[in-house]
Coordinates of C-alpha atoms in Angstrom, one line a residue:
X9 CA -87.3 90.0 -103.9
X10 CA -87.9 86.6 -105.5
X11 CA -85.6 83.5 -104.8
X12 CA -86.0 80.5 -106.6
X13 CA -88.2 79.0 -104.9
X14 CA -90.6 81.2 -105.4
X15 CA -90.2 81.2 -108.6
X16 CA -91.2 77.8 -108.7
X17 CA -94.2 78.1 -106.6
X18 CA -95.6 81.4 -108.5
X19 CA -95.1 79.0 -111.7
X20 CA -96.7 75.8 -110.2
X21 CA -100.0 78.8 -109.0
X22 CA -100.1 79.7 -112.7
X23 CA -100.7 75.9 -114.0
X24 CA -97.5 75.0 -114.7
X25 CA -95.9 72.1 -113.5
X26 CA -95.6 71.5 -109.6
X27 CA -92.5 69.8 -109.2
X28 CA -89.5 71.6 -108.0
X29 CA -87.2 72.1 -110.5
X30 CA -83.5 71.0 -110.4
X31 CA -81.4 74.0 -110.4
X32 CA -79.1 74.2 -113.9
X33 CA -75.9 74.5 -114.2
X34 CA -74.6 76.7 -117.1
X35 CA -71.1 76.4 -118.0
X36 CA -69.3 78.7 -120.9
X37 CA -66.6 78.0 -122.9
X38 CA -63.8 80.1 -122.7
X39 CA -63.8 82.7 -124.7
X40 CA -61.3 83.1 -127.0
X41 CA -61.3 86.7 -127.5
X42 CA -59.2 88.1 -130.0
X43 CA -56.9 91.4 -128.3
X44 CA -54.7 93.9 -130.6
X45 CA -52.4 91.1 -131.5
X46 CA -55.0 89.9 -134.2
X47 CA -52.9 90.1 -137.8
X48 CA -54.8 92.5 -139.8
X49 CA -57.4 90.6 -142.7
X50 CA -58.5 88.3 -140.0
X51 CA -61.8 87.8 -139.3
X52 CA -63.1 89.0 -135.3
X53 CA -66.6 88.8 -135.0
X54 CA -67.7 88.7 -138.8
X55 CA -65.6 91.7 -139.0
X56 CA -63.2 91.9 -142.0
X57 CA -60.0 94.3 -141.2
X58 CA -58.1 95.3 -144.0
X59 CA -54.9 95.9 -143.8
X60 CA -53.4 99.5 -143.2
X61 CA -52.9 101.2 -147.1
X62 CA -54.9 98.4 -149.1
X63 CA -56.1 100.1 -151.2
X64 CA -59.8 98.6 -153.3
X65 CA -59.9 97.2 -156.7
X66 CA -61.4 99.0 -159.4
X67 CA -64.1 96.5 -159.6
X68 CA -65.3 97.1 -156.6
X69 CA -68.6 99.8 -155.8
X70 CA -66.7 103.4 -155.9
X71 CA -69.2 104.3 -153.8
X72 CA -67.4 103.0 -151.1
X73 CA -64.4 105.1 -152.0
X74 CA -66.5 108.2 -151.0
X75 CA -66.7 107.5 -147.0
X76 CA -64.2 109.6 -146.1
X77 CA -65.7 113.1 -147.8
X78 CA -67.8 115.2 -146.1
X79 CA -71.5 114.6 -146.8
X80 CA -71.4 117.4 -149.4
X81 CA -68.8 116.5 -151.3
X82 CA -70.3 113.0 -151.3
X83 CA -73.7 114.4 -153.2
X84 CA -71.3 116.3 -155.4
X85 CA -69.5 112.9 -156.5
X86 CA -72.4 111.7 -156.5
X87 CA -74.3 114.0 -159.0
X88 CA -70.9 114.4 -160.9
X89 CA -71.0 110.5 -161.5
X90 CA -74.7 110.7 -162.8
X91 CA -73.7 113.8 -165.4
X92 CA -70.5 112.0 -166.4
X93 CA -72.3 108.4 -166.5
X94 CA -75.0 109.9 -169.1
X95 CA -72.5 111.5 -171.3
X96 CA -69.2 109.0 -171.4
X97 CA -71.4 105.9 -170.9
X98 CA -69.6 103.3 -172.5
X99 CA -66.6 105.1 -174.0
X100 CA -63.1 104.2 -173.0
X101 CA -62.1 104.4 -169.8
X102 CA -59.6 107.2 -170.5
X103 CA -62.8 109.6 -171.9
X104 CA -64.7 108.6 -169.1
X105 CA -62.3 109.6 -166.4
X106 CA -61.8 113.0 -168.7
X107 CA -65.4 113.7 -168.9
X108 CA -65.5 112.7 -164.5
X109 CA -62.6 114.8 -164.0
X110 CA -63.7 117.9 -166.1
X111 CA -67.2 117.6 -163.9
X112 CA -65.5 117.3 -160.4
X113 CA -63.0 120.4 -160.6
X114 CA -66.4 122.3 -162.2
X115 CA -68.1 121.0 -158.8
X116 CA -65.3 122.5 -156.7
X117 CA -64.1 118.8 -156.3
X118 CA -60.8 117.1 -155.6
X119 CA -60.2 115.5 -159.4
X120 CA -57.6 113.5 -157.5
X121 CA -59.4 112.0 -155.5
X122 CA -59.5 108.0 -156.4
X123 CA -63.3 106.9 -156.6
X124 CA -63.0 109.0 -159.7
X125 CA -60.8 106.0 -161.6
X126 CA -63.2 103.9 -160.0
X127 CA -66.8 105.2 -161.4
X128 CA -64.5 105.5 -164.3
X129 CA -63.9 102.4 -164.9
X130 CA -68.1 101.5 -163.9
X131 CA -68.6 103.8 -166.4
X132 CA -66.8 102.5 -169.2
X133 CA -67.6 98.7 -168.4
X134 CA -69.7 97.1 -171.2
X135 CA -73.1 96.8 -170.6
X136 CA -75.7 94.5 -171.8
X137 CA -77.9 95.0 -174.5
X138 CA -80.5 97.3 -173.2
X139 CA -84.4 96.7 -174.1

């Protein structure tokens, strides 16, 4: 077992200095840790909470409206997106929700489900001029 003061001798045999060290004193501040009466929407720890049934914007990645499928129903949407993307790409927003719609219920999907309003709306978002 080492103490402290062997410490200091093992580092004074290994070059370093060979004065005893004064022993320092660490003092915290209290922490202010937040408990369950945090108001949802604050921040705790660079965590953002939403609050219960907020639901996202439409300009917002409808990826992220896919994380609570199962992980095959999340390639479906996913594929389905790519199909309907290719086919309704810059059309209204109306045609492309149609065209996603028509390509979810073929995939067995939910056509309810609301990332499809989402990639509708991606889908149907003016683009640049492309090169």
């Amino acid at each position: 077992m080492r103490t402290r003061r062997s410490a200091v001798l093992l580092r004074s045999a290994r070059g370093r200095s060979t004065e005893p060290r004064e022993p320092v004193t660490v003092r915290r501040a209290p922490c202010d840790r937040a408990g369950p009466s945090v108001p949802p929407g604050s921040a705790v720890a660079g965590v953002v909470r939403r609050p219960v049934g907020h639901s996202p914007g439409m300009d917002e990645d409808w990826r992220a409206l896919l994380g609570d499928l199962p992980l095959e129903q999340r390639l479906k949407a996913i594929a389905v997106y790519e199909l309907a993307s290719d086919r309704a790409e810059g059309q209204s927003f109306e045609s492309a929700s149609a065209t996603l719609r028509a390509a979810a219920r073929a995939e067995g999907l939910d056509d309810g489900h609301p990332w499809i309003p989402a990639a509708a709306a991606h889908i149907s978002a003016p683009r640049g001029p492309r090169p």
